mmCIF file of C-alpha atoms in Angstrom:
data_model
loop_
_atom_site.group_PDB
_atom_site.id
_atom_site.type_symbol
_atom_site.label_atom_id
_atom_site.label_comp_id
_atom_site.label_asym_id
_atom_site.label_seq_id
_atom_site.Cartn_x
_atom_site.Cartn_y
_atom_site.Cartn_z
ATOM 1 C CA UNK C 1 -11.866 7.681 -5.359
ATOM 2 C CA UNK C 2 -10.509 7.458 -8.665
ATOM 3 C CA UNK C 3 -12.876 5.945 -11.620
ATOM 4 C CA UNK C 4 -11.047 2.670 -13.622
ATOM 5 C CA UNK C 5 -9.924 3.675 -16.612
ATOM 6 C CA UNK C 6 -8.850 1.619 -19.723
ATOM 7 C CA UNK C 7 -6.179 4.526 -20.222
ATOM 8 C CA UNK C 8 -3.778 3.601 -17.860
ATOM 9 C CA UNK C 9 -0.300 2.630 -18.805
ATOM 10 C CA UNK C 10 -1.136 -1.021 -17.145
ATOM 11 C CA UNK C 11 -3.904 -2.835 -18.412
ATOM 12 C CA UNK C 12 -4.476 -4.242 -14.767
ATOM 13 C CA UNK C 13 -4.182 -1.164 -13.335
ATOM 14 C CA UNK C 14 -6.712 0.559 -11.234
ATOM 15 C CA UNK C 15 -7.855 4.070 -12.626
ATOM 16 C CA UNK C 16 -6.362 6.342 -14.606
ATOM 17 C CA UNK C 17 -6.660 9.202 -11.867
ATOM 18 C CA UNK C 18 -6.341 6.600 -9.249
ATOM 19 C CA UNK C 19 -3.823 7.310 -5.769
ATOM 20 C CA UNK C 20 -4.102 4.761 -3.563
ATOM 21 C CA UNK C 21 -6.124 5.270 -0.198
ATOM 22 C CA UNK C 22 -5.573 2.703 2.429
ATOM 23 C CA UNK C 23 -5.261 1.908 6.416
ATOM 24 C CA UNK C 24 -1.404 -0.384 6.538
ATOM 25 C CA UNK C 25 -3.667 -2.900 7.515
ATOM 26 C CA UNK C 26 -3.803 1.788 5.384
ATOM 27 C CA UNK C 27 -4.107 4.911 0.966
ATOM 28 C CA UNK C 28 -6.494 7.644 -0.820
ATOM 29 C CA UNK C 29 -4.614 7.696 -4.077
ATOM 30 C CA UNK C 30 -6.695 5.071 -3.326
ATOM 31 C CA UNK C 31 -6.470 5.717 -0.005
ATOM 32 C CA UNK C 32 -5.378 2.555 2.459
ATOM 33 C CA UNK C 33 -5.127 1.118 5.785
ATOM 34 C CA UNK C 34 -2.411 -1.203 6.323
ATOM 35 C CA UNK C 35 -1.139 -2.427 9.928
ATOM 36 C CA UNK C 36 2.835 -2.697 9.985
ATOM 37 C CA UNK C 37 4.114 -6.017 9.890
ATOM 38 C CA UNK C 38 6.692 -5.313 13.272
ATOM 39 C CA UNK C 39 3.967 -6.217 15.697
ATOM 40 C CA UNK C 40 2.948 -9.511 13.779
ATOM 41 C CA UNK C 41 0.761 -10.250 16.490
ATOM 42 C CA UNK C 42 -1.607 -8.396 14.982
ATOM 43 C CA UNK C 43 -1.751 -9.734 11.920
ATOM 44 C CA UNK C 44 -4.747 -12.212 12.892
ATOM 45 C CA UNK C 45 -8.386 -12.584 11.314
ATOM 46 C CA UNK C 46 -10.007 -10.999 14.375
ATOM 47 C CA UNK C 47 -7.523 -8.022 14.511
ATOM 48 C CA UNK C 48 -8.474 -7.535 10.874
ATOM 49 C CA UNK C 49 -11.797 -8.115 10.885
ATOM 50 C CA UNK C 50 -11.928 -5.573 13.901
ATOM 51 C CA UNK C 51 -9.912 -2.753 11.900
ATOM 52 C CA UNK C 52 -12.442 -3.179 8.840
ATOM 53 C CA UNK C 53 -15.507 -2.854 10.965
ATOM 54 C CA UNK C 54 -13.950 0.395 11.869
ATOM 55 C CA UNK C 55 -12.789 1.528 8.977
ATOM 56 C CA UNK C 56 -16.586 1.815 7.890
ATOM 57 C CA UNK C 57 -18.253 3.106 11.217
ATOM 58 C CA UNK C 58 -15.200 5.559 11.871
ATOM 59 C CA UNK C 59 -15.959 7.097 8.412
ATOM 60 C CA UNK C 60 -12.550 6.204 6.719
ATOM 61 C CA UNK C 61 -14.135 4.518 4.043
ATOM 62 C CA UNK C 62 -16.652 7.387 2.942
ATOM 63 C CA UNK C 63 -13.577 9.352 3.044
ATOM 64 C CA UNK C 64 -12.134 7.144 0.479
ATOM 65 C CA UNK C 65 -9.603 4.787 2.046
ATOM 66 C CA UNK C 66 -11.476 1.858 0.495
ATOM 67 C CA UNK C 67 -8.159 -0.668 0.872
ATOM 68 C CA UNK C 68 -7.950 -2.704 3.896
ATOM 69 C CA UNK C 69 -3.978 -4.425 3.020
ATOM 70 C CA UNK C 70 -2.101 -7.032 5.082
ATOM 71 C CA UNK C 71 1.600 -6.151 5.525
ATOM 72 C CA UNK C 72 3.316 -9.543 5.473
ATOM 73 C CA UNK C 73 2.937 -12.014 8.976
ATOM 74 C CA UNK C 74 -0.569 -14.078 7.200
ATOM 75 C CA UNK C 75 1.759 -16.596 4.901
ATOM 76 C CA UNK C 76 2.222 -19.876 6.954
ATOM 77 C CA UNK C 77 3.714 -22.074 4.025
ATOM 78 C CA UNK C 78 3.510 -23.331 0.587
ATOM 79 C CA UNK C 79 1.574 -26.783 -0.613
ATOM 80 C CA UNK C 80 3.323 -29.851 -2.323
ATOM 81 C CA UNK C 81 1.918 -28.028 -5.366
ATOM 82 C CA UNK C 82 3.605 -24.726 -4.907
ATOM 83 C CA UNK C 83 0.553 -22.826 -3.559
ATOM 84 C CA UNK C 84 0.469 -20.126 -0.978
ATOM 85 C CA UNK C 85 -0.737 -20.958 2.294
ATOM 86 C CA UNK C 86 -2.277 -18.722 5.026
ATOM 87 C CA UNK C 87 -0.909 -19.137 8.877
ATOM 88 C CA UNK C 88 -4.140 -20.824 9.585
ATOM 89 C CA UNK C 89 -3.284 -20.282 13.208
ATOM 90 C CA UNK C 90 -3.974 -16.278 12.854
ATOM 91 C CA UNK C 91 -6.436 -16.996 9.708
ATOM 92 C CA UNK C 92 -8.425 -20.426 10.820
ATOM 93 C CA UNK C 93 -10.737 -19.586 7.676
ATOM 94 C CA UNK C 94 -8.369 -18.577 5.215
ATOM 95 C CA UNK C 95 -7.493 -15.852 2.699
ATOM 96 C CA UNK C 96 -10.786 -16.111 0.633
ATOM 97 C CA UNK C 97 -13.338 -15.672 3.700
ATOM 98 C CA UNK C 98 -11.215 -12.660 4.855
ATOM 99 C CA UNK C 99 -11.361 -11.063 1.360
ATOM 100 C CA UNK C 100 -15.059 -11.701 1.130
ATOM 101 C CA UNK C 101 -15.677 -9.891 4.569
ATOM 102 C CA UNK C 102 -13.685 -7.091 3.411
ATOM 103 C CA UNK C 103 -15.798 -6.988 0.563
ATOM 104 C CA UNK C 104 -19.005 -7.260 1.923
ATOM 105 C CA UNK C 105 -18.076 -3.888 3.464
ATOM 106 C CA UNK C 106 -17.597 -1.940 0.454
ATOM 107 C CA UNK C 107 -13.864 -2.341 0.522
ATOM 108 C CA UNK C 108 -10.789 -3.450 -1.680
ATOM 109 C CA UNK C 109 -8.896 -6.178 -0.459
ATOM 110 C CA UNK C 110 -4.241 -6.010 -0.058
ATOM 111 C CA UNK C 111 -2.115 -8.414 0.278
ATOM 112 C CA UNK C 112 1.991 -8.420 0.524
ATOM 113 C CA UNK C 113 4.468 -10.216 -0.821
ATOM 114 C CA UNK C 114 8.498 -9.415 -1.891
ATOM 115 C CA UNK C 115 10.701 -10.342 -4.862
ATOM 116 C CA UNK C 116 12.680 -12.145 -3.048
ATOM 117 C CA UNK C 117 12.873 -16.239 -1.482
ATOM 118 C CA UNK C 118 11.244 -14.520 2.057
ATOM 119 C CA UNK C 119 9.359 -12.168 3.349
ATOM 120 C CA UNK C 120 11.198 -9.826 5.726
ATOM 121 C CA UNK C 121 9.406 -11.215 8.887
ATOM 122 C CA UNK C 122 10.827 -14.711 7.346
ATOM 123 C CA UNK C 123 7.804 -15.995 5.687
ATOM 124 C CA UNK C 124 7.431 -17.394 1.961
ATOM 125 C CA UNK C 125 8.068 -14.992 -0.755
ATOM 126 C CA UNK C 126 7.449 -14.883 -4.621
ATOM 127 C CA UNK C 127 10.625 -15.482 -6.269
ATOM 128 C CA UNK C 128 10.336 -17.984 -8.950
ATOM 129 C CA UNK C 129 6.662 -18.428 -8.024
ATOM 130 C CA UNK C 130 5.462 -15.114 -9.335
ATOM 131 C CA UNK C 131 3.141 -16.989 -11.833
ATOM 132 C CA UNK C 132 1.752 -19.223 -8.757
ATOM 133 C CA UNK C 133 1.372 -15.785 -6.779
ATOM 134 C CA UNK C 134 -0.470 -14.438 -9.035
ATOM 135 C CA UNK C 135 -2.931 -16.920 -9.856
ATOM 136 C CA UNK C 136 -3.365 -17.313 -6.046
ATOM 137 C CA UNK C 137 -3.590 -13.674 -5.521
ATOM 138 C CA UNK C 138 -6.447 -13.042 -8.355
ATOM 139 C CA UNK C 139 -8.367 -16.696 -9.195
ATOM 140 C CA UNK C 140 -8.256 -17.862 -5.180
ATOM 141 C CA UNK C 141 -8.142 -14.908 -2.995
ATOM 142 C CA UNK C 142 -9.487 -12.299 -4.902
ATOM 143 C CA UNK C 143 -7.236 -9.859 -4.423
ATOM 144 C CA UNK C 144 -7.531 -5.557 -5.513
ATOM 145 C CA UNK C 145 -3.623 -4.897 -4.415
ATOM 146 C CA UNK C 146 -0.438 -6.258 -4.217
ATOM 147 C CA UNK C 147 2.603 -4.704 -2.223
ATOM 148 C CA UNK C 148 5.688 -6.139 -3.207
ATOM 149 C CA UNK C 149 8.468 -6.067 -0.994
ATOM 150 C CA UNK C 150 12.332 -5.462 -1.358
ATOM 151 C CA UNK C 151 14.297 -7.209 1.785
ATOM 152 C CA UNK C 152 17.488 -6.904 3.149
ATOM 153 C CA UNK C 153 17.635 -10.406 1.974
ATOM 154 C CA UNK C 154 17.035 -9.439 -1.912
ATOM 155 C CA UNK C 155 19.694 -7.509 -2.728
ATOM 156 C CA UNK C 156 19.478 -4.832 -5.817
ATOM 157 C CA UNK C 157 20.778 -7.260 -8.369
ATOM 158 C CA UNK C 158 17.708 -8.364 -11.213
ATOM 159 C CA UNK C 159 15.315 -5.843 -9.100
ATOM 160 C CA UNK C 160 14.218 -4.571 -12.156
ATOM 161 C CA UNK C 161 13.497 -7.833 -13.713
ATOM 162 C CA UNK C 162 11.768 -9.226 -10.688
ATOM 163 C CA UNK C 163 9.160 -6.402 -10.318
ATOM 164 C CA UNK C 164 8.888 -7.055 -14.400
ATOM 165 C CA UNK C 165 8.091 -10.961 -13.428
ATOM 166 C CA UNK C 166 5.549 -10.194 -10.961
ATOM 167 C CA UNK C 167 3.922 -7.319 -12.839
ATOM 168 C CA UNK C 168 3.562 -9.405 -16.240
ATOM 169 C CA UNK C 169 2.107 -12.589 -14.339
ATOM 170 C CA UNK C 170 -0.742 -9.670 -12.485
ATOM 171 C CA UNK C 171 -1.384 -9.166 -15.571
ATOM 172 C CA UNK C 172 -2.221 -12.355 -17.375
ATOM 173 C CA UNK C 173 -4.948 -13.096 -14.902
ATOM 174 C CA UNK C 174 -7.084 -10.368 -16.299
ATOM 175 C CA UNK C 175 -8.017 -8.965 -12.947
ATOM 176 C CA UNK C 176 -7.863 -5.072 -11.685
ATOM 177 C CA UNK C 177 -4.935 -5.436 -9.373
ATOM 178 C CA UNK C 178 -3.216 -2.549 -8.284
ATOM 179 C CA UNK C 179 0.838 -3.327 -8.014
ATOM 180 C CA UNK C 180 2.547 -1.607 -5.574
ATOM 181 C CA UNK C 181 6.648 -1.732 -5.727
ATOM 182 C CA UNK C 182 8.705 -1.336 -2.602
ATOM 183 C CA UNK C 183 11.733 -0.207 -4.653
ATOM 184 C CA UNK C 184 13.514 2.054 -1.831
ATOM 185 C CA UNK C 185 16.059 3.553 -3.808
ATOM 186 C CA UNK C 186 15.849 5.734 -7.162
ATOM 187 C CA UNK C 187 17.641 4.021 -9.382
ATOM 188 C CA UNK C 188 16.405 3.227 -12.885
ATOM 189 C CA UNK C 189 12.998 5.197 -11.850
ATOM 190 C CA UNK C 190 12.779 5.725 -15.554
ATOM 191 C CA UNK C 191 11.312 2.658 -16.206
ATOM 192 C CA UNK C 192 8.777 2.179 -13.261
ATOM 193 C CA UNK C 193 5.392 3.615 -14.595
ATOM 194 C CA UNK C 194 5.300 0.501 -17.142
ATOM 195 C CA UNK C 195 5.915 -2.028 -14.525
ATOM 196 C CA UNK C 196 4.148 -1.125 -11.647
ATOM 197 C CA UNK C 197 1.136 1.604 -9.960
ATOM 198 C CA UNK C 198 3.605 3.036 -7.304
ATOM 199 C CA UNK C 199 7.246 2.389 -6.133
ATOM 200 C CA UNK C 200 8.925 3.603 -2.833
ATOM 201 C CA UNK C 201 11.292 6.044 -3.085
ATOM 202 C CA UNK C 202 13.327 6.457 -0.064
ATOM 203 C CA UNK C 203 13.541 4.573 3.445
ATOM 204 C CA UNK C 204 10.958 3.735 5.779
ATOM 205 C CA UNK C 205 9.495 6.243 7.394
ATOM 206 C CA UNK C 206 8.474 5.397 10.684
ATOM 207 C CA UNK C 207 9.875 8.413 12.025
ATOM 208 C CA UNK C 208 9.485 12.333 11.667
ATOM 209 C CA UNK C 209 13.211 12.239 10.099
ATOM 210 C CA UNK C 210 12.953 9.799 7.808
ATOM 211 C CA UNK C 211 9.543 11.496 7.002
ATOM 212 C CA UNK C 212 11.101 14.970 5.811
ATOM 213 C CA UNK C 213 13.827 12.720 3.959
ATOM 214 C CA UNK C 214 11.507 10.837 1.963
ATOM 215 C CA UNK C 215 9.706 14.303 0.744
ATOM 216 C CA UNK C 216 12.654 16.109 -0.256
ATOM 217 C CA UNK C 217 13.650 13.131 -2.298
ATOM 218 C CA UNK C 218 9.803 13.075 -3.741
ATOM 219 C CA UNK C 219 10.094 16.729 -4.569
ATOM 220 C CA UNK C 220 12.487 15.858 -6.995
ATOM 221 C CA UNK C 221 10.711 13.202 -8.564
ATOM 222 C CA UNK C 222 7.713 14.856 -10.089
ATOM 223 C CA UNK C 223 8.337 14.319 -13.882
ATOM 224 C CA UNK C 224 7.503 10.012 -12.977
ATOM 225 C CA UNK C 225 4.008 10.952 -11.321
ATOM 226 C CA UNK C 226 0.882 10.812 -13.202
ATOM 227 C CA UNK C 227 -2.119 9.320 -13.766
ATOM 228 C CA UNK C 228 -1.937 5.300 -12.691
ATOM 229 C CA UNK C 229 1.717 5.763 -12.228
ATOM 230 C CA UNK C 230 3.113 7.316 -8.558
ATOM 231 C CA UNK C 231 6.178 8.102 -6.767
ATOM 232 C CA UNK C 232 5.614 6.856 -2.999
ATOM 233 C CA UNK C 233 7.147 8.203 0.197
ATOM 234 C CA UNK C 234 5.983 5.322 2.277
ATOM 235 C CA UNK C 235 3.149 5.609 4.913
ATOM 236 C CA UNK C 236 1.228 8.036 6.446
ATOM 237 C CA UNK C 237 2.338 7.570 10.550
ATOM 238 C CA UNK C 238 0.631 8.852 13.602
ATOM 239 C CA UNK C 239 0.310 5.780 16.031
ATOM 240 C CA UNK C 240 1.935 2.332 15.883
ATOM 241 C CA UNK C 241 -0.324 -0.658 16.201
ATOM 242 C CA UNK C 242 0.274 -1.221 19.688
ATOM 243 C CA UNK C 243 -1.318 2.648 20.226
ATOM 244 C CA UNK C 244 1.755 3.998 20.761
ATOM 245 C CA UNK C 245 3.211 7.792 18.867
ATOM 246 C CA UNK C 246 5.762 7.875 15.953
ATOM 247 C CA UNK C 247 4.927 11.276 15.739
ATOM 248 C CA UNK C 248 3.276 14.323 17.260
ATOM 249 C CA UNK C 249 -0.140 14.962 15.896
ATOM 250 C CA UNK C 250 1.267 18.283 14.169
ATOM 251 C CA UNK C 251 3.789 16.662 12.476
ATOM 252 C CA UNK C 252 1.179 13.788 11.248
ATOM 253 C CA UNK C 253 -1.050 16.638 10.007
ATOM 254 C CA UNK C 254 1.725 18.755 8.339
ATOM 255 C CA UNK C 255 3.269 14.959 6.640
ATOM 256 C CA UNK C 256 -0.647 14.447 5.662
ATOM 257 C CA UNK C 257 -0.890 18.224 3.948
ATOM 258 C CA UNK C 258 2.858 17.424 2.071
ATOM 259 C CA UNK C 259 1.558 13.765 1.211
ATOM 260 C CA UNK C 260 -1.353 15.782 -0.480
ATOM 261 C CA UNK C 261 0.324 17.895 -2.632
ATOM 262 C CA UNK C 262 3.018 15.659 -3.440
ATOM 263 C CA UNK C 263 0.159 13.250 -5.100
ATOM 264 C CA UNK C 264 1.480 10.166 -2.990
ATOM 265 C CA UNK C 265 -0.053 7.299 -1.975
ATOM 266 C CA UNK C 266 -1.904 7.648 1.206
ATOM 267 C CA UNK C 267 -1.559 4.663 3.329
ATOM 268 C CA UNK C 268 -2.486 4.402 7.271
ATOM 269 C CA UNK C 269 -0.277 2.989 8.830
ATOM 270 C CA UNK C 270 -1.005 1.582 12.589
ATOM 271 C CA UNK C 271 -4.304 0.460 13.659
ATOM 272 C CA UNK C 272 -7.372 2.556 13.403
ATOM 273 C CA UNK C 273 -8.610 1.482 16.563
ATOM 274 C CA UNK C 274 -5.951 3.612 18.425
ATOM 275 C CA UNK C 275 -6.339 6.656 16.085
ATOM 276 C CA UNK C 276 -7.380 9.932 18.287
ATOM 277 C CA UNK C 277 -10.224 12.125 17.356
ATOM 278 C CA UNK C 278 -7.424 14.983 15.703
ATOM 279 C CA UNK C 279 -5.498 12.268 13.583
ATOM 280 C CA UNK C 280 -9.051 11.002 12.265
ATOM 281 C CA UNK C 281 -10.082 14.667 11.577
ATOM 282 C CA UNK C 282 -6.745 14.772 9.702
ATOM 283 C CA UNK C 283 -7.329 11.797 7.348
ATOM 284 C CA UNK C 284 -10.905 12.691 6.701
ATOM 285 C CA UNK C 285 -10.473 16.237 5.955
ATOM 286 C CA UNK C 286 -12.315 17.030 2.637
ATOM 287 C CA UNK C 287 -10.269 19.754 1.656
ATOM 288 C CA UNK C 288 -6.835 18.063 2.050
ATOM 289 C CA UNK C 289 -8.324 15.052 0.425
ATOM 290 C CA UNK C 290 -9.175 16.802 -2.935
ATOM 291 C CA UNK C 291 -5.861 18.761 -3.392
ATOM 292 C CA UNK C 292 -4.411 14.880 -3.715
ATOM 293 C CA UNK C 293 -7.297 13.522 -5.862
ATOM 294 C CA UNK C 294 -6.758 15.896 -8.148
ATOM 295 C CA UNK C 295 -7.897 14.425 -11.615
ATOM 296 C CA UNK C 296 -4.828 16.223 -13.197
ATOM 297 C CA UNK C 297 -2.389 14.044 -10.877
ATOM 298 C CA UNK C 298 0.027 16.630 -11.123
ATOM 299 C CA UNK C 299 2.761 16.395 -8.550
ATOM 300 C CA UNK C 300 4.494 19.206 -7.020
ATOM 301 C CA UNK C 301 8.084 20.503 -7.032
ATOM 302 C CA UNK C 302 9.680 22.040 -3.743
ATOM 303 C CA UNK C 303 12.390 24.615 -4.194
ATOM 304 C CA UNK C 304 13.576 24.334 -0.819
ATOM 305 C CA UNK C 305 13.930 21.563 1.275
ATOM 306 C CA UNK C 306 12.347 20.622 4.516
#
């Protein structure tokens, strides 16, 4: 796990040498775990409670995926005063209690918004309430990460300046917040390192094809890597959340190895409690795991495509 450093190009931003590790509920760059948002049934206190239990026992968060992020489904509404509301159907306590729990375990806490009036599973976005957002996402919910999203509802017109918005308001409320930009095409990439941590570079990959499509774009992209600022091919898949495969476990070890060298984020997807005994071996492998921690964050270049 990347150090904090004052260095970065964002004041807010986490570490200097920092890739994000998570479970998609999933990155190590920091590493994550982040449950997709297509089986919204999921998205529940007691799913996520379960999945950070286990991302402690299972050894995931020695390994370094220290991010436990919600991928959109936990926004019920907004307040008379313009506030963010949690479905308090699937979150009874609310956004702070969760973030506490996932605290009290030694972990960072995601949440996910997009730049645009809704969510793309329809629920309450930022647009024009990126200073409300972020207030509510630092002072109220104590957030480490924000994923913000760009739906078929958004269109590309003013993308830049939205991600600007958002990033500028993270900012001003002083707190370490990692911003991650789901920006899935390369256009003005030029400018992304001094608006966000990490922008999406290609589609969604929750399929091998899509995988090998999203590295031989990143392979291209090396000279916008570097330390606090990273190109991102999109999630690490093995299982969906409902325990079925998106890919065979070679193929999830051989995207894992690329994701590596390529210094990208690397984000679970899926639930950990469905995750075999070969994928975990992948994820936790020390080896792997250093080649993409590299304090250098130097991305490679492929000369031939996949």
């Amino acid at each position: 796990m990347r150090r904090r450093s004052e260095q970065s190009l964002i004041k807010w931003s986490v570490p200097k040498h920092f890739r994000i590790v998570s479970l998609f509920s999933g990155v190590i760059w920091a590493l994550m775990v982040q449950p997709k948002r297509h089986l919204c049934k999921l998205c529940t206190q007691v799913w996520q409670t379960l999945t950070c239990h286990h991302q402690v026992s299972s050894g995931l968060r020695d390994a370094g995926y220290t991010y436990l992020n919600l991928d959109d489904c936990y926004v019920g509404s907004r307040a008379p005063n313009g506030t963010l509301l949690p479905d308090f159907r699937k979150f009874p306590s609310g956004m702070r209690d969760l973030s506490d729990y996932v605290h009290s375990k030694g972990l960072l806490f995601g949440v996910y918004t997009a730049r645009c009036t809704n969510t793309c599973a329809g629920r309450p976005a930022s647009m024009h309430h990126e200073v409300e957002d972020a207030h509510t996402f630092s002072d109220l919910w104590n957030v480490d990460y924000v994923k913000e999203d760009s739906c078929s509802g958004c269109g590309k017109v003013n993308a830049t300046e939205q991600y600007a918005t958002m990033s500028a308001a993270l900012n001003a409320t002083g707190r370490h917040i990692l911003f991650d930009m789901c920006w899935g095409c390369i256009t003005e990439i030029e400018l992304r390192p001094a608006i966000g941590n990490s922008w999406r570079i290609g589609p969604d990959d929750g399929n091998w094809n899509n995988v090998l499509i999203n590295i031989n774009i990143d392979s291209e992209l090396a000279e916008y890597a570097g330390p606090g600022h990273w190109n991102n091919p999109c999630l690490l898949i093995s299982f969906s959340d409902d325990g079925s495969e998106t890919c065979t476990a070679l193929q999830s070890r051989t995207q894992f190895s690329a994701y590596a060298i390529l210094a990208a984020p690397l984000m679970i997807s899926g639930t950990v409690l469905h995750m075999s005994k070969y994928t975990l071996e992948t994820y936790v492998n020390k080896e792997v795991i250093a080649v993409s921690q590299d304090p250098l964050g130097k991305q490679v270049s492929l000369h031939y495509a996949l």
